[in-house]
Amino acid sequence: MRPSRLDEVVGQRHLLAPGSPIRQIIESDASSAVILWGPPGTGKTTIAAIVAASTERRFVELSATSAGVRDVRAVIDSARRGLASGARETVLFIDEVHRFSKAQQDALLPAVENRWVTLVAATTENPFFSVIAPLLSRSLLLTLEPLGDDDIRSVIERACADPRGLGGDVEVTPDALDQLVRLAGGDARRALTYLESAAAGAGPGARGTPYVDLDAVVVAVDRAAVRYDRAGDQHYDVISAFIKSVRGSDVDAALHYLARMVAAGEDPRFIARRLVILASEDIGLADPTALTTAVAAAQAVQLIGMPEARLNLGQAVIALALAPKSNAVITAVDAALADVRAGKLSAVPLHLRDAHYGGSNKLGHGAEYAYPHDDVRGVVAQVYAPESVAGTTYYRPTRHGQEAAFADRLAKVDAILDGDDLP
């Protein structure tokens, strides 16, 4: 089912559009060097093969896991002799080029520099760390994006119908198709492998046509089906149970729901965003580091991606579940908002108004303002709230965790502001 032309490639629209670098290489028939960087099963080998086939060049594939310097030089020498005798040019595809040592990558430089071959190198690792600078500077770096669910679904449906695949001889139920998409995790090769395995055990359908159902996929892939609809009730029910488990400090339940979401292919950024919200809503100043932990997990998800980011999410879930809890922050903020929306908007006290412009002193702006830093305590007796909410208390700290220290500090500050604690 490997695509034989660019129009059959699923995904990577940013690389395959008219005028894109890949199409220019094919249409100009010029030698060059390209590094394809992306997750497994996103089309790196396919694109290299299409470049060779579309330009009628000789295609030679080496894997960095088994090839050495001698193999590389043999291909380059053969390509060089071929050019001298008028033979076809060579596309040298090196899979997992990040596994080559510095010496092995150095061996590629003369061929790239002199355009003896069109080098297409594929890597799943960041090439800025795994590819030597001289080779990277001589190559065009193209980044392949993970395939989306619609892309994987298209790959599976095409394989079911295409004569190169199952040729319409096997039907796949909607539930089974959804499960295959989830299990693929954006990897087209994995999706086709699982489909082939499930089709081999397909049972007879009502119309005599073998069909693959959810049970067949579970048996073939040896992975339990996670019944989870990202657009339906399961999405909301599981995330609700997840947040309530973290709020309730049940670490094991929280990890269970996290695992269900991860296994079902839930967007990890969605999970991370909910943890950031929870850090302020349910923990707040009982543990001021909770928000830092949640934000760090969200950043790690963006930086690393799945499946590795499951570790960052797991660490954050454990830390937040075990943190002391307080809803004083959300209670305070919402109470203040309620008063504002109710129209409690009296004028800002004169001594707090902006006094930096000429003539403001004639209006009394800033007059009698007491500068807190002039007091050894850093706090002075002074009215800050407008008259409409004078004496209103919004923040009511708990005695949980570090918020107890905030409660003690607040009591002392309130006493000074009210003039009850004289210096």
GROMACS .gro file of C-alpha atoms in nm:
model
  423
    1MET     CA    1   0.000   0.000   0.000
    2ARG     CA    2   0.298   0.234  -0.018
    3PRO     CA    3   0.198   0.534  -0.235
    4SER     CA    4   0.362   0.538  -0.576
    5ARG     CA    5   0.308   0.908  -0.646
    6LEU     CA    6   0.283   1.225  -0.439
    7ASP     CA    7  -0.091   1.260  -0.493
    8GLU     CA    8  -0.142   0.935  -0.300
    9VAL     CA    9   0.054   1.051   0.005
   10VAL     CA   10  -0.174   1.121   0.302
   11GLY     CA   11  -0.094   1.420   0.522
   12GLN     CA   12   0.212   1.647   0.494
   13ARG     CA   13   0.023   1.899   0.282
   14HIS     CA   14   0.274   2.168   0.376
   15LEU     CA   15   0.548   1.966   0.203
   16LEU     CA   16   0.356   1.841  -0.100
   17ALA     CA   17   0.170   2.151  -0.219
   18PRO     CA   18   0.252   2.296  -0.563
   19GLY     CA   19   0.583   2.482  -0.547
   20SER     CA   20   0.694   2.296  -0.234
   21PRO     CA   21   1.057   2.181  -0.200
   22ILE     CA   22   0.977   1.814  -0.267
   23ARG     CA   23   0.790   1.895  -0.587
   24GLN     CA   24   1.071   2.125  -0.697
   25ILE     CA   25   1.321   1.842  -0.654
   26ILE     CA   26   1.104   1.615  -0.868
   27GLU     CA   27   1.017   1.871  -1.135
   28SER     CA   28   1.366   2.022  -1.170
   29ASP     CA   29   1.534   1.680  -1.166
   30ALA     CA   30   1.828   1.843  -0.988
   31SER     CA   31   2.057   1.676  -0.736
   32SER     CA   32   2.026   1.794  -0.378
   33ALA     CA   33   2.031   1.681  -0.016
   34VAL     CA   34   1.721   1.656   0.200
   35ILE     CA   35   1.676   1.558   0.563
   36LEU     CA   36   1.326   1.441   0.652
   37TRP     CA   37   1.255   1.478   1.023
   38GLY     CA   38   0.938   1.333   1.172
   39PRO     CA   39   0.772   1.060   1.379
   40PRO     CA   40   0.761   0.698   1.258
   41GLY     CA   41   0.504   0.606   0.995
   42THR     CA   42   0.455   0.959   0.859
   43GLY     CA   43   0.591   0.898   0.508
   44LYS     CA   44   0.967   0.960   0.513
   45THR     CA   45   1.063   0.642   0.322
   46THR     CA   46   0.763   0.682   0.091
   47ILE     CA   47   0.861   1.036  -0.008
   48ALA     CA   48   1.218   0.925  -0.079
   49ALA     CA   49   1.098   0.639  -0.301
   50ILE     CA   50   0.859   0.869  -0.488
   51VAL     CA   51   1.139   1.118  -0.553
   52ALA     CA   52   1.344   0.840  -0.709
   53ALA     CA   53   1.057   0.690  -0.909
   54SER     CA   54   0.924   1.023  -1.033
   55THR     CA   55   1.262   1.125  -1.169
   56GLU     CA   56   1.355   0.777  -1.298
   57ARG     CA   57   1.665   0.777  -1.083
   58ARG     CA   58   1.822   0.469  -0.928
   59PHE     CA   59   1.703   0.420  -0.571
   60VAL     CA   60   1.940   0.279  -0.310
   61GLU     CA   61   1.830   0.240   0.051
   62LEU     CA   62   2.063   0.198   0.347
   63SER     CA   63   1.969   0.165   0.710
   64ALA     CA   64   2.199   0.333   0.959
   65THR     CA   65   2.133   0.045   1.200
   66SER     CA   66   2.322  -0.201   0.979
   67ALA     CA   67   2.526  -0.005   0.720
   68GLY     CA   68   2.879   0.117   0.779
   69VAL     CA   69   3.123   0.358   0.614
   70ARG     CA   70   3.224   0.091   0.362
   71ASP     CA   71   2.862   0.050   0.247
   72VAL     CA   72   2.816   0.424   0.213
   73ARG     CA   73   3.135   0.467   0.010
   74ALA     CA   74   3.044   0.173  -0.213
   75VAL     CA   75   2.713   0.336  -0.307
   76ILE     CA   76   2.878   0.672  -0.363
   77ASP     CA   77   3.157   0.524  -0.580
   78SER     CA   78   2.899   0.336  -0.787
   79ALA     CA   79   2.692   0.652  -0.833
   80ARG     CA   80   3.001   0.851  -0.928
   81ARG     CA   81   3.107   0.595  -1.190
   82GLY     CA   82   2.753   0.583  -1.323
   83LEU     CA   83   2.746   0.960  -1.375
   84ALA     CA   84   3.076   0.941  -1.562
   85SER     CA   85   2.936   0.675  -1.799
   86GLY     CA   86   2.603   0.851  -1.852
   87ALA     CA   87   2.396   0.618  -1.635
   88ARG     CA   88   2.100   0.727  -1.425
   89GLU     CA   89   2.158   0.943  -1.122
   90THR     CA   90   2.120   0.783  -0.779
   91VAL     CA   91   1.890   0.867  -0.492
   92LEU     CA   92   2.061   0.747  -0.173
   93PHE     CA   93   1.808   0.704   0.105
   94ILE     CA   94   1.950   0.659   0.455
   95ASP     CA   95   1.696   0.563   0.717
   96GLU     CA   96   1.760   0.658   1.080
   97VAL     CA   97   2.059   0.870   0.986
   98HIS     CA   98   2.087   0.983   1.348
   99ARG     CA   99   2.231   0.640   1.426
  100PHE     CA  100   2.534   0.710   1.205
  101SER     CA  101   2.848   0.813   1.391
  102LYS     CA  102   3.025   1.139   1.312
  103ALA     CA  103   3.275   0.952   1.091
  104GLN     CA  104   2.994   0.781   0.900
  105GLN     CA  105   2.815   1.111   0.844
  106ASP     CA  106   3.144   1.271   0.736
  107ALA     CA  107   3.167   1.009   0.458
  108LEU     CA  108   2.852   1.157   0.302
  109LEU     CA  109   2.992   1.509   0.267
  110PRO     CA  110   3.188   1.469  -0.062
  111ALA     CA  111   2.886   1.311  -0.234
  112VAL     CA  112   2.658   1.590  -0.117
  113GLU     CA  113   2.910   1.865  -0.191
  114ASN     CA  114   2.980   1.737  -0.545
  115ARG     CA  115   2.618   1.629  -0.610
  116TRP     CA  116   2.717   1.273  -0.694
  117VAL     CA  117   2.393   1.153  -0.536
  118THR     CA  118   2.062   1.299  -0.428
  119LEU     CA  119   2.076   1.231  -0.057
  120VAL     CA  120   1.750   1.179   0.128
  121ALA     CA  121   1.809   1.109   0.497
  122ALA     CA  122   1.534   1.028   0.745
  123THR     CA  123   1.544   1.073   1.120
  124THR     CA  124   1.303   1.061   1.412
  125GLU     CA  125   1.550   1.253   1.630
  126ASN     CA  126   1.611   1.628   1.634
  127PRO     CA  127   1.868   1.674   1.355
  128PHE     CA  128   2.017   1.979   1.525
  129PHE     CA  129   2.147   1.738   1.790
  130SER     CA  130   2.189   1.417   1.592
  131VAL     CA  131   2.326   1.530   1.252
  132ILE     CA  132   2.668   1.689   1.213
  133ALA     CA  133   2.664   2.061   1.133
  134PRO     CA  134   2.845   2.035   0.795
  135LEU     CA  135   2.589   1.787   0.663
  136LEU     CA  136   2.296   1.979   0.810
  137SER     CA  137   2.415   2.305   0.653
  138ARG     CA  138   2.435   2.141   0.309
  139SER     CA  139   2.086   1.987   0.334
  140LEU     CA  140   1.731   2.108   0.312
  141LEU     CA  141   1.556   2.023   0.639
  142LEU     CA  142   1.190   1.926   0.602
  143THR     CA  143   0.974   1.852   0.905
  144LEU     CA  144   0.697   1.593   0.877
  145GLU     CA  145   0.398   1.634   1.106
  146PRO     CA  146   0.226   1.344   1.287
  147LEU     CA  147  -0.068   1.212   1.088
  148GLY     CA  148  -0.409   1.311   1.222
  149ASP     CA  149  -0.700   1.077   1.285
  150ASP     CA  150  -0.861   1.167   0.950
  151ASP     CA  151  -0.534   1.087   0.772
  152ILE     CA  152  -0.506   0.744   0.938
  153ARG     CA  153  -0.873   0.673   0.867
  154SER     CA  154  -0.811   0.753   0.501
  155VAL     CA  155  -0.512   0.516   0.491
  156ILE     CA  156  -0.717   0.231   0.641
  157GLU     CA  157  -1.020   0.287   0.419
  158ARG     CA  158  -0.800   0.297   0.108
  159ALA     CA  159  -0.628  -0.026   0.211
  160CYS     CA  160  -0.966  -0.195   0.253
  161ALA     CA  161  -1.080  -0.101  -0.097
  162ASP     CA  162  -0.760  -0.090  -0.303
  163PRO     CA  163  -0.657  -0.403  -0.501
  164ARG     CA  164  -0.308  -0.359  -0.359
  165GLY     CA  165  -0.458  -0.409  -0.014
  166LEU     CA  166  -0.768  -0.607   0.082
  167GLY     CA  167  -0.944  -0.527  -0.244
  168GLY     CA  168  -1.288  -0.498  -0.087
  169ASP     CA  169  -1.280  -0.862   0.026
  170VAL     CA  170  -1.307  -0.768   0.393
  171GLU     CA  171  -1.541  -0.519   0.562
  172VAL     CA  172  -1.441  -0.321   0.871
  173THR     CA  173  -1.710  -0.214   1.118
  174PRO     CA  174  -1.717   0.152   1.232
  175ASP     CA  175  -1.617   0.056   1.589
  176ALA     CA  176  -1.325  -0.148   1.462
  177LEU     CA  177  -1.216   0.135   1.233
  178ASP     CA  178  -1.224   0.381   1.524
  179GLN     CA  179  -1.017   0.143   1.736
  180LEU     CA  180  -0.758   0.097   1.461
  181VAL     CA  181  -0.728   0.474   1.427
  182ARG     CA  182  -0.675   0.511   1.802
  183LEU     CA  183  -0.421   0.230   1.822
  184ALA     CA  184  -0.222   0.364   1.527
  185GLY     CA  185  -0.127   0.678   1.718
  186GLY     CA  186  -0.060   0.873   1.398
  187ASP     CA  187   0.160   0.596   1.249
  188ALA     CA  188   0.032   0.483   0.907
  189ARG     CA  189   0.261   0.179   0.901
  190ARG     CA  190   0.126   0.063   1.236
  191ALA     CA  191  -0.232   0.115   1.118
  192LEU     CA  192  -0.177  -0.108   0.814
  193THR     CA  193   0.000  -0.373   1.022
  194TYR     CA  194  -0.290  -0.389   1.267
  195LEU     CA  195  -0.545  -0.395   0.983
  196GLU     CA  196  -0.367  -0.683   0.813
  197SER     CA  197  -0.349  -0.880   1.137
  198ALA     CA  198  -0.717  -0.822   1.214
  199ALA     CA  199  -0.823  -0.909   0.858
  200ALA     CA  200  -0.644  -1.243   0.883
  201GLY     CA  201  -0.884  -1.339   1.162
  202ALA     CA  202  -1.197  -1.182   1.013
  203GLY     CA  203  -1.517  -1.376   1.067
  204PRO     CA  204  -1.797  -1.433   0.814
  205GLY     CA  205  -2.049  -1.152   0.782
  206ALA     CA  206  -2.423  -1.162   0.721
  207ARG     CA  207  -2.370  -1.124   0.347
  208GLY     CA  208  -2.092  -1.379   0.335
  209THR     CA  209  -1.819  -1.115   0.321
  210PRO     CA  210  -1.560  -1.151   0.599
  211TYR     CA  211  -1.568  -0.859   0.836
  212VAL     CA  212  -1.343  -0.714   1.105
  213ASP     CA  213  -1.527  -0.608   1.419
  214LEU     CA  214  -1.403  -0.462   1.746
  215ASP     CA  215  -1.344  -0.805   1.899
  216ALA     CA  216  -1.129  -0.907   1.603
  217VAL     CA  217  -0.912  -0.599   1.647
  218VAL     CA  218  -0.872  -0.666   2.020
  219VAL     CA  219  -0.766  -1.026   1.954
  220ALA     CA  220  -0.533  -0.933   1.667
  221VAL     CA  221  -0.359  -0.644   1.840
  222ASP     CA  222  -0.376  -0.781   2.195
  223ARG     CA  223  -0.494  -0.445   2.322
  224ALA     CA  224  -0.823  -0.393   2.506
  225ALA     CA  225  -1.061  -0.158   2.332
  226VAL     CA  226  -1.093   0.168   2.521
  227ARG     CA  227  -1.449   0.278   2.464
  228TYR     CA  228  -1.400   0.649   2.450
  229ASP     CA  229  -1.564   0.900   2.220
  230ARG     CA  230  -1.369   1.224   2.218
  231ALA     CA  231  -1.674   1.412   2.099
  232GLY     CA  232  -1.931   1.240   2.322
  233ASP     CA  233  -2.026   1.154   2.677
  234GLN     CA  234  -1.717   0.948   2.749
  235HIS     CA  235  -1.496   1.249   2.683
  236TYR     CA  236  -1.678   1.459   2.941
  237ASP     CA  237  -1.742   1.179   3.191
  238VAL     CA  238  -1.381   1.063   3.205
  239ILE     CA  239  -1.228   1.410   3.228
  240SER     CA  240  -1.483   1.496   3.500
  241ALA     CA  241  -1.392   1.186   3.699
  242PHE     CA  242  -1.023   1.261   3.644
  243ILE     CA  243  -1.042   1.616   3.781
  244LYS     CA  244  -1.261   1.511   4.073
  245SER     CA  245  -1.016   1.232   4.161
  246VAL     CA  246  -0.723   1.475   4.166
  247ARG     CA  247  -0.931   1.723   4.370
  248GLY     CA  248  -1.023   1.439   4.606
  249SER     CA  249  -0.653   1.341   4.647
  250ASP     CA  250  -0.708   0.985   4.515
  251VAL     CA  251  -0.382   0.931   4.328
  252ASP     CA  252  -0.460   0.584   4.194
  253ALA     CA  253  -0.803   0.678   4.060
  254ALA     CA  254  -0.657   0.989   3.895
  255LEU     CA  255  -0.385   0.781   3.727
  256HIS     CA  256  -0.646   0.531   3.607
  257TYR     CA  257  -0.848   0.801   3.433
  258LEU     CA  258  -0.530   0.955   3.293
  259ALA     CA  259  -0.437   0.615   3.148
  260ARG     CA  260  -0.782   0.575   2.993
  261MET     CA  261  -0.749   0.910   2.819
  262VAL     CA  262  -0.394   0.846   2.700
  263ALA     CA  263  -0.479   0.496   2.571
  264ALA     CA  264  -0.782   0.633   2.386
  265GLY     CA  265  -0.573   0.900   2.212
  266GLU     CA  266  -0.710   1.203   2.396
  267ASP     CA  267  -0.526   1.526   2.311
  268PRO     CA  268  -0.259   1.553   2.584
  269ARG     CA  269  -0.272   1.932   2.559
  270PHE     CA  270  -0.636   1.918   2.671
  271ILE     CA  271  -0.540   1.711   2.976
  272ALA     CA  272  -0.255   1.950   3.059
  273ARG     CA  273  -0.480   2.256   3.030
  274ARG     CA  274  -0.726   2.107   3.277
  275LEU     CA  275  -0.443   2.044   3.524
  276VAL     CA  276  -0.332   2.406   3.496
  277ILE     CA  277  -0.686   2.518   3.580
  278LEU     CA  278  -0.709   2.273   3.870
  279ALA     CA  279  -0.380   2.397   4.017
  280SER     CA  280  -0.538   2.736   4.089
  281GLU     CA  281  -0.899   2.629   4.138
  282ASP     CA  282  -0.849   2.342   4.381
  283ILE     CA  283  -0.500   2.393   4.529
  284GLY     CA  284  -0.415   2.760   4.502
  285LEU     CA  285  -0.195   2.892   4.780
  286ALA     CA  286  -0.218   2.574   4.985
  287ASP     CA  287   0.076   2.477   4.762
  288PRO     CA  288   0.200   2.773   4.552
  289THR     CA  289   0.423   2.539   4.348
  290ALA     CA  290   0.121   2.349   4.211
  291LEU     CA  291   0.065   2.600   3.931
  292THR     CA  292   0.435   2.587   3.841
  293THR     CA  293   0.416   2.206   3.825
  294ALA     CA  294   0.106   2.211   3.604
  295VAL     CA  295   0.245   2.474   3.367
  296ALA     CA  296   0.573   2.283   3.340
  297ALA     CA  297   0.379   1.968   3.246
  298ALA     CA  298   0.186   2.161   2.980
  299GLN     CA  299   0.509   2.297   2.836
  300ALA     CA  300   0.664   1.949   2.838
  301VAL     CA  301   0.368   1.814   2.640
  302GLN     CA  302   0.429   2.081   2.375
  303LEU     CA  303   0.805   2.024   2.373
  304ILE     CA  304   0.821   1.644   2.382
  305GLY     CA  305   0.487   1.512   2.263
  306MET     CA  306   0.344   1.167   2.316
  307PRO     CA  307   0.411   0.895   2.415
  308GLU     CA  308   0.698   1.027   2.632
  309ALA     CA  309   0.493   1.319   2.767
  310ARG     CA  310   0.274   1.070   2.953
  311LEU     CA  311   0.552   1.070   3.215
  312ASN     CA  312   0.529   1.446   3.259
  313LEU     CA  313   0.151   1.428   3.288
  314GLY     CA  314   0.178   1.140   3.536
  315GLN     CA  315   0.424   1.330   3.754
  316ALA     CA  316   0.198   1.636   3.758
  317VAL     CA  317  -0.110   1.426   3.838
  318ILE     CA  318   0.061   1.259   4.135
  319ALA     CA  319   0.195   1.591   4.268
  320LEU     CA  320  -0.138   1.772   4.234
  321ALA     CA  321  -0.339   1.486   4.380
  322LEU     CA  322  -0.118   1.474   4.689
  323ALA     CA  323  -0.098   1.853   4.731
  324PRO     CA  324  -0.302   2.015   5.010
  325LYS     CA  325  -0.626   2.154   4.872
  326SER     CA  326  -0.789   2.497   4.889
  327ASN     CA  327  -1.055   2.665   4.677
  328ALA     CA  328  -0.995   3.004   4.840
  329VAL     CA  329  -0.854   3.153   4.518
  330ILE     CA  330  -1.153   3.080   4.296
  331THR     CA  331  -1.394   3.173   4.575
  332ALA     CA  332  -1.222   3.509   4.622
  333VAL     CA  333  -1.200   3.592   4.251
  334ASP     CA  334  -1.561   3.495   4.179
  335ALA     CA  335  -1.690   3.689   4.480
  336ALA     CA  336  -1.509   4.000   4.363
  337LEU     CA  337  -1.645   3.954   4.010
  338ALA     CA  338  -1.997   3.912   4.147
  339ASP     CA  339  -1.976   4.248   4.327
  340VAL     CA  340  -1.843   4.422   4.015
  341ARG     CA  341  -2.118   4.275   3.801
  342ALA     CA  342  -2.370   4.383   4.066
  343GLY     CA  343  -2.264   4.743   4.012
  344LYS     CA  344  -2.052   4.804   4.323
  345LEU     CA  345  -1.827   5.044   4.135
  346SER     CA  346  -1.784   5.359   4.343
  347ALA     CA  347  -1.502   5.603   4.271
  348VAL     CA  348  -1.137   5.521   4.335
  349PRO     CA  349  -1.023   5.703   4.655
  350LEU     CA  350  -0.845   6.032   4.577
  351HIS     CA  351  -0.518   5.936   4.743
  352LEU     CA  352  -0.489   5.627   4.513
  353ARG     CA  353  -0.552   5.807   4.183
  354ASP     CA  354  -0.286   5.869   3.919
  355ALA     CA  355  -0.081   6.176   4.011
  356HIS     CA  356   0.199   6.171   3.754
  357TYR     CA  357   0.059   6.436   3.515
  358GLY     CA  358   0.056   6.812   3.555
  359GLY     CA  359  -0.246   6.953   3.736
  360SER     CA  360  -0.333   6.625   3.910
  361ASN     CA  361  -0.227   6.772   4.246
  362LYS     CA  362  -0.484   7.049   4.207
  363LEU     CA  363  -0.747   6.776   4.184
  364GLY     CA  364  -0.622   6.615   4.501
  365HIS     CA  365  -0.494   6.305   4.325
  366GLY     CA  366  -0.233   6.125   4.529
  367ALA     CA  367  -0.260   6.361   4.822
  368GLU     CA  368  -0.213   6.197   5.161
  369TYR     CA  369  -0.100   5.873   4.997
  370ALA     CA  370   0.118   5.679   5.242
  371TYR     CA  371   0.411   5.497   5.080
  372PRO     CA  372   0.427   5.145   5.236
  373HIS     CA  373   0.804   5.115   5.197
  374ASP     CA  374   0.852   5.410   5.431
  375ASP     CA  375   0.725   5.192   5.716
  376VAL     CA  376   0.958   4.932   5.861
  377ARG     CA  377   0.679   4.674   5.839
  378GLY     CA  378   0.621   4.740   5.465
  379VAL     CA  379   0.250   4.799   5.535
  380VAL     CA  380   0.075   5.118   5.650
  381ALA     CA  381  -0.272   5.193   5.781
  382GLN     CA  382  -0.455   5.316   5.473
  383VAL     CA  383  -0.784   5.275   5.284
  384TYR     CA  384  -0.749   5.101   4.948
  385ALA     CA  385  -1.096   4.970   4.862
  386PRO     CA  386  -1.362   5.200   4.713
  387GLU     CA  387  -1.651   5.289   4.939
  388SER     CA  388  -1.891   5.048   4.769
  389VAL     CA  389  -1.698   4.743   4.890
  390ALA     CA  390  -1.531   4.884   5.201
  391GLY     CA  391  -1.493   4.616   5.465
  392THR     CA  392  -1.576   4.332   5.223
  393THR     CA  393  -1.367   4.017   5.259
  394TYR     CA  394  -1.309   3.812   4.945
  395TYR     CA  395  -1.005   3.597   5.024
  396ARG     CA  396  -1.065   3.359   5.313
  397PRO     CA  397  -0.757   3.137   5.339
  398THR     CA  398  -0.777   2.785   5.473
  399ARG     CA  399  -0.533   2.632   5.720
  400HIS     CA  400  -0.430   2.370   5.463
  401GLY     CA  401  -0.065   2.336   5.367
  402GLN     CA  402   0.127   2.656   5.304
  403GLU     CA  403  -0.195   2.859   5.297
  404ALA     CA  404  -0.183   2.855   5.677
  405ALA     CA  405   0.117   3.088   5.653
  406PHE     CA  406  -0.082   3.314   5.419
  407ALA     CA  407  -0.366   3.315   5.672
  408ASP     CA  408  -0.130   3.426   5.950
  409ARG     CA  409   0.022   3.693   5.729
  410LEU     CA  410  -0.322   3.817   5.622
  411ALA     CA  411  -0.434   3.857   5.982
  412LYS     CA  412  -0.131   4.073   6.060
  413VAL     CA  413  -0.174   4.283   5.743
  414ASP     CA  414  -0.545   4.340   5.811
  415ALA     CA  415  -0.466   4.457   6.163
  416ILE     CA  416  -0.219   4.714   6.030
  417LEU     CA  417  -0.453   4.835   5.752
  418ASP     CA  418  -0.733   4.881   6.004
  419GLY     CA  419  -0.504   5.072   6.239
  420ASP     CA  420  -0.537   4.812   6.513
  421ASP     CA  421  -0.167   4.723   6.513
  422LEU     CA  422   0.017   5.047   6.597
  423PRO     CA  423   0.392   5.066   6.528
   0.00000   0.00000   0.00000
